PDB file of C-alpha atoms in Angstrom:
ATOM      1  CA  MET N   1      31.840  19.260   2.304  1.00 91.00           C
ATOM      2  CA  LYS N   2      30.690  19.747   6.140  1.00 96.00           C
ATOM      3  CA  THR N   3      27.341  21.392   5.054  1.00 97.00           C
ATOM      4  CA  PHE N   4      26.763  18.749   2.537  1.00 97.00           C
ATOM      5  CA  ILE N   5      27.345  15.680   5.451  1.00 97.00           C
ATOM      6  CA  THR N   6      25.183  17.692   7.582  1.00 98.00           C
ATOM      7  CA  ILE N   7      22.115  18.084   5.258  1.00 97.00           C
ATOM      8  CA  LEU N   8      22.186  14.158   4.663  1.00 97.00           C
ATOM      9  CA  ILE N   9      22.210  13.456   8.466  1.00 97.00           C
ATOM     10  CA  ILE N  10      19.232  16.035   8.736  1.00 97.00           C
ATOM     11  CA  LEU N  11      17.194  14.356   5.543  1.00 97.00           C
ATOM     12  CA  ALA N  12      18.149  10.975   7.012  1.00 97.00           C
ATOM     13  CA  VAL N  13      16.686  11.571  10.515  1.00 97.00           C
ATOM     14  CA  ILE N  14      13.438  12.924   8.870  1.00 97.00           C
ATOM     15  CA  LEU N  15      13.460   9.798   6.862  1.00 96.00           C
ATOM     16  CA  PHE N  16      13.617   7.623  10.207  1.00 96.00           C
ATOM     17  CA  PHE N  17      10.917   9.696  11.880  1.00 96.00           C
ATOM     18  CA  THR N  18       8.530   9.793   8.988  1.00 96.00           C
ATOM     19  CA  ARG N  19       8.516   6.261   8.164  1.00 96.00           C
ATOM     20  CA  PRO N  20       4.496   5.325   7.362  1.00 97.00           C
ATOM     21  CA  SER N  21       2.805   2.829   9.888  1.00 96.00           C
ATOM     22  CA  THR N  22       1.535  -0.467   8.617  1.00 95.00           C
ATOM     23  CA  GLU N  23      -1.888   0.458   9.016  1.00 96.00           C
ATOM     24  CA  LYS N  24      -1.165   3.391   6.226  1.00 96.00           C
ATOM     25  CA  HIS N  25       0.122   0.959   3.633  1.00 95.00           C
ATOM     26  CA  LYS N  26      -2.945  -1.267   3.975  1.00 94.00           C
ATOM     27  CA  LEU N  27      -5.307   1.734   3.805  1.00 94.00           C
ATOM     28  CA  ALA N  28      -3.318   2.999   0.750  1.00 93.00           C
ATOM     29  CA  ILE N  29      -3.461  -0.047  -1.168  1.00 91.00           C
ATOM     30  CA  ALA N  30      -7.105  -0.441  -0.112  1.00 90.00           C
ATOM     31  CA  ASP N  31      -7.524   3.245  -1.839  1.00 90.00           C
ATOM     32  CA  GLU N  32      -6.148   1.943  -4.856  1.00 87.00           C
ATOM     33  CA  ILE N  33      -8.392  -0.981  -4.752  1.00 84.00           C
ATOM     34  CA  VAL N  34     -11.364   0.652  -4.638  1.00 85.00           C
ATOM     35  CA  LYS N  35     -10.378   3.430  -6.757  1.00 84.00           C
ATOM     36  CA  SER N  36      -9.521   0.937  -9.697  1.00 79.00           C
ATOM     37  CA  ALA N  37     -12.908  -0.894  -9.287  1.00 79.00           C
ATOM     38  CA  GLN N  38     -14.638   2.495  -9.385  1.00 78.00           C
ATOM     39  CA  GLN N  39     -12.798   3.595 -12.748  1.00 77.00           C
ATOM     40  CA  GLY N  40     -13.852   0.245 -14.437  1.00 68.00           C
ATOM     41  CA  GLY N  41     -13.121  -2.842 -12.545  1.00 60.00           C
ATOM     42  CA  LEU N  42     -10.687  -5.078 -10.806  1.00 59.00           C
ATOM     43  CA  ASP N  43      -7.720  -5.626 -14.162  1.00 58.00           C
ATOM     44  CA  SER N  44      -6.692  -9.398 -14.010  1.00 57.00           C
ATOM     45  CA  THR N  45      -3.722  -8.516 -15.743  1.00 52.00           C
ATOM     46  CA  ALA N  46      -2.193  -6.023 -13.025  1.00 55.00           C
ATOM     47  CA  VAL N  47       0.925  -7.084 -11.010  1.00 47.00           C
ATOM     48  CA  VAL N  48      -1.447  -7.926  -8.017  1.00 53.00           C
ATOM     49  CA  CYS N  49      -4.811  -9.019  -8.793  1.00 60.00           C
ATOM     50  CA  TRP N  50      -7.209  -8.912  -5.900  1.00 64.00           C
ATOM     51  CA  ASP N  51      -9.825 -11.710  -6.139  1.00 62.00           C
ATOM     52  CA  PHE N  52     -11.848 -11.095  -3.008  1.00 62.00           C
ATOM     53  CA  GLU N  53     -12.605 -14.722  -2.358  1.00 58.00           C
ATOM     54  CA  GLY N  54     -14.240 -15.181  -6.127  1.00 62.00           C
ATOM     55  CA  ARG N  55     -16.908 -12.147  -5.629  1.00 68.00           C
ATOM     56  CA  ASN N  56     -14.660  -9.017  -7.610  1.00 70.00           C
ATOM     57  CA  ALA N  57     -18.513  -8.385  -9.427  1.00 69.00           C
ATOM     58  CA  GLU N  58     -19.982  -8.044  -6.316  1.00 75.00           C
ATOM     59  CA  PHE N  59     -17.355  -5.450  -4.412  1.00 76.00           C
ATOM     60  CA  VAL N  60     -17.417  -3.516  -7.722  1.00 76.00           C
ATOM     61  CA  ASN N  61     -21.036  -2.894  -7.030  1.00 78.00           C
ATOM     62  CA  GLN N  62     -20.485  -1.949  -3.207  1.00 79.00           C
ATOM     63  CA  THR N  63     -17.494   0.249  -4.554  1.00 80.00           C
ATOM     64  CA  LYS N  64     -19.951   2.448  -6.217  1.00 81.00           C
ATOM     65  CA  ASN N  65     -22.798   2.131  -3.829  1.00 85.00           C
ATOM     66  CA  ASN N  66     -20.957   2.237  -0.323  1.00 87.00           C
ATOM     67  CA  PRO N  67     -17.202   3.235  -1.088  1.00 87.00           C
ATOM     68  CA  GLU N  68     -15.967   3.544   2.387  1.00 90.00           C
ATOM     69  CA  GLU N  69     -17.801  -0.202   3.468  1.00 89.00           C
ATOM     70  CA  ALA N  70     -15.699  -1.234   0.616  1.00 86.00           C
ATOM     71  CA  ARG N  71     -12.543  -0.136   1.642  1.00 90.00           C
ATOM     72  CA  LYS N  72     -12.916  -1.178   5.244  1.00 91.00           C
ATOM     73  CA  LEU N  73     -13.680  -5.107   2.957  1.00 87.00           C
ATOM     74  CA  ALA N  74     -10.384  -4.150   0.570  1.00 87.00           C
ATOM     75  CA  ALA N  75      -8.438  -3.006   3.830  1.00 90.00           C
ATOM     76  CA  GLU N  76      -9.390  -6.890   5.742  1.00 89.00           C
ATOM     77  CA  GLU N  77      -8.337  -8.632   2.440  1.00 85.00           C
ATOM     78  CA  VAL N  78      -4.862  -6.606   2.075  1.00 88.00           C
ATOM     79  CA  ALA N  79      -4.370  -7.367   5.694  1.00 91.00           C
ATOM     80  CA  LYS N  80      -4.043 -11.194   5.189  1.00 89.00           C
ATOM     81  CA  THR N  81      -0.914 -10.535   2.883  1.00 88.00           C
ATOM     82  CA  LEU N  82       0.616  -7.759   3.412  1.00 92.00           C
ATOM     83  CA  GLU N  83       4.043  -7.635   5.244  1.00 95.00           C
ATOM     84  CA  VAL N  84       5.908  -4.638   5.513  1.00 96.00           C
ATOM     85  CA  LYS N  85       9.835  -4.302   5.958  1.00 96.00           C
ATOM     86  CA  ASN N  86      11.549  -1.621   7.908  1.00 95.00           C
ATOM     87  CA  PHE N  87      14.982  -0.069   6.045  1.00 95.00           C
ATOM     88  CA  TYR N  88      15.051   2.550   8.874  1.00 93.00           C
ATOM     89  CA  LEU N  89      14.744   5.072   6.067  1.00 95.00           C
ATOM     90  CA  CYS N  90      12.005   3.919   4.376  1.00 96.00           C
ATOM     91  CA  ASN N  91       9.806   0.631   4.275  1.00 96.00           C
ATOM     92  CA  VAL N  92       8.433  -1.400   1.910  1.00 96.00           C
ATOM     93  CA  GLY N  93       5.113  -3.144   1.688  1.00 94.00           C
ATOM     94  CA  THR N  94       4.833  -6.765   0.019  1.00 93.00           C
ATOM     95  CA  VAL N  95       2.080  -9.041  -0.791  1.00 88.00           C
ATOM     96  CA  THR N  96       2.030 -13.033  -1.772  1.00 84.00           C
ATOM     97  CA  LEU N  97      -0.460 -14.053  -4.341  1.00 77.00           C
ATOM     98  CA  ASN N  98      -1.116 -17.065  -6.057  1.00 77.00           C
ATOM     99  CA  GLY N  99       2.626 -17.841  -4.901  1.00 83.00           C
ATOM    100  CA  LYS N 100       4.233 -14.674  -6.327  1.00 84.00           C
ATOM    101  CA  ARG N 101       5.420 -11.797  -3.668  1.00 87.00           C
ATOM    102  CA  GLN N 102       5.292  -8.664  -5.176  1.00 87.00           C
ATOM    103  CA  ASN N 103       6.269  -5.111  -3.745  1.00 90.00           C
ATOM    104  CA  VAL N 104       3.563  -3.201  -3.882  1.00 91.00           C
ATOM    105  CA  THR N 105       4.113   0.274  -1.652  1.00 93.00           C
ATOM    106  CA  LEU N 106       6.917   2.111  -0.992  1.00 95.00           C
ATOM    107  CA  GLY N 107       6.707   4.379   2.340  1.00 96.00           C
ATOM    108  CA  ALA N 108       8.797   7.385   2.997  1.00 96.00           C
ATOM    109  CA  PHE N 109       8.350  10.999   4.788  1.00 95.00           C
ATOM    110  CA  GLY N 110       4.972   9.906   6.212  1.00 95.00           C
ATOM    111  CA  HIS N 111       3.281   8.922   2.481  1.00 96.00           C
ATOM    112  CA  VAL N 112       3.105   5.691   0.879  1.00 96.00           C
ATOM    113  CA  PHE N 113       3.625   5.472  -2.813  1.00 94.00           C
ATOM    114  CA  CYS N 114       1.518   2.354  -4.804  1.00 91.00           C
ATOM    115  CA  THR N 115       3.138   0.565  -7.281  1.00 83.00           C
ATOM    116  CA  GLY N 116       1.780  -2.719  -9.573  1.00 65.00           C
ATOM    117  CA  LEU N 117      -1.937  -1.990  -8.401  1.00 61.00           C
ATOM    118  CA  LYS N 118      -4.903  -1.577 -11.119  1.00 52.00           C
TER     119      LYS N 118
END
């Protein structure tokens, strides 16, 4: 039993010190948006649908011509709506689009896992 508790404490300490930053959440979402745009466009049926101020077609073309610039543009757009809540052992990224709040990222062990993005 002592070993189990020790392992849990060590795991909790590792989780606490490896929570990713808000910047990592923003960049992970931007990467997913750029990847989706490169693979066939932005999906309007996704949980989180990005509009880029009505310039989706222009953004999709930009991802093919200059992916790094598109990533920067996507990160700026994400930063407008992203809120990261810390839960000590992990953190969760939430965006509000069209009046709806959605959890879109989970950060733990220094990595950001994206969900609901297409």
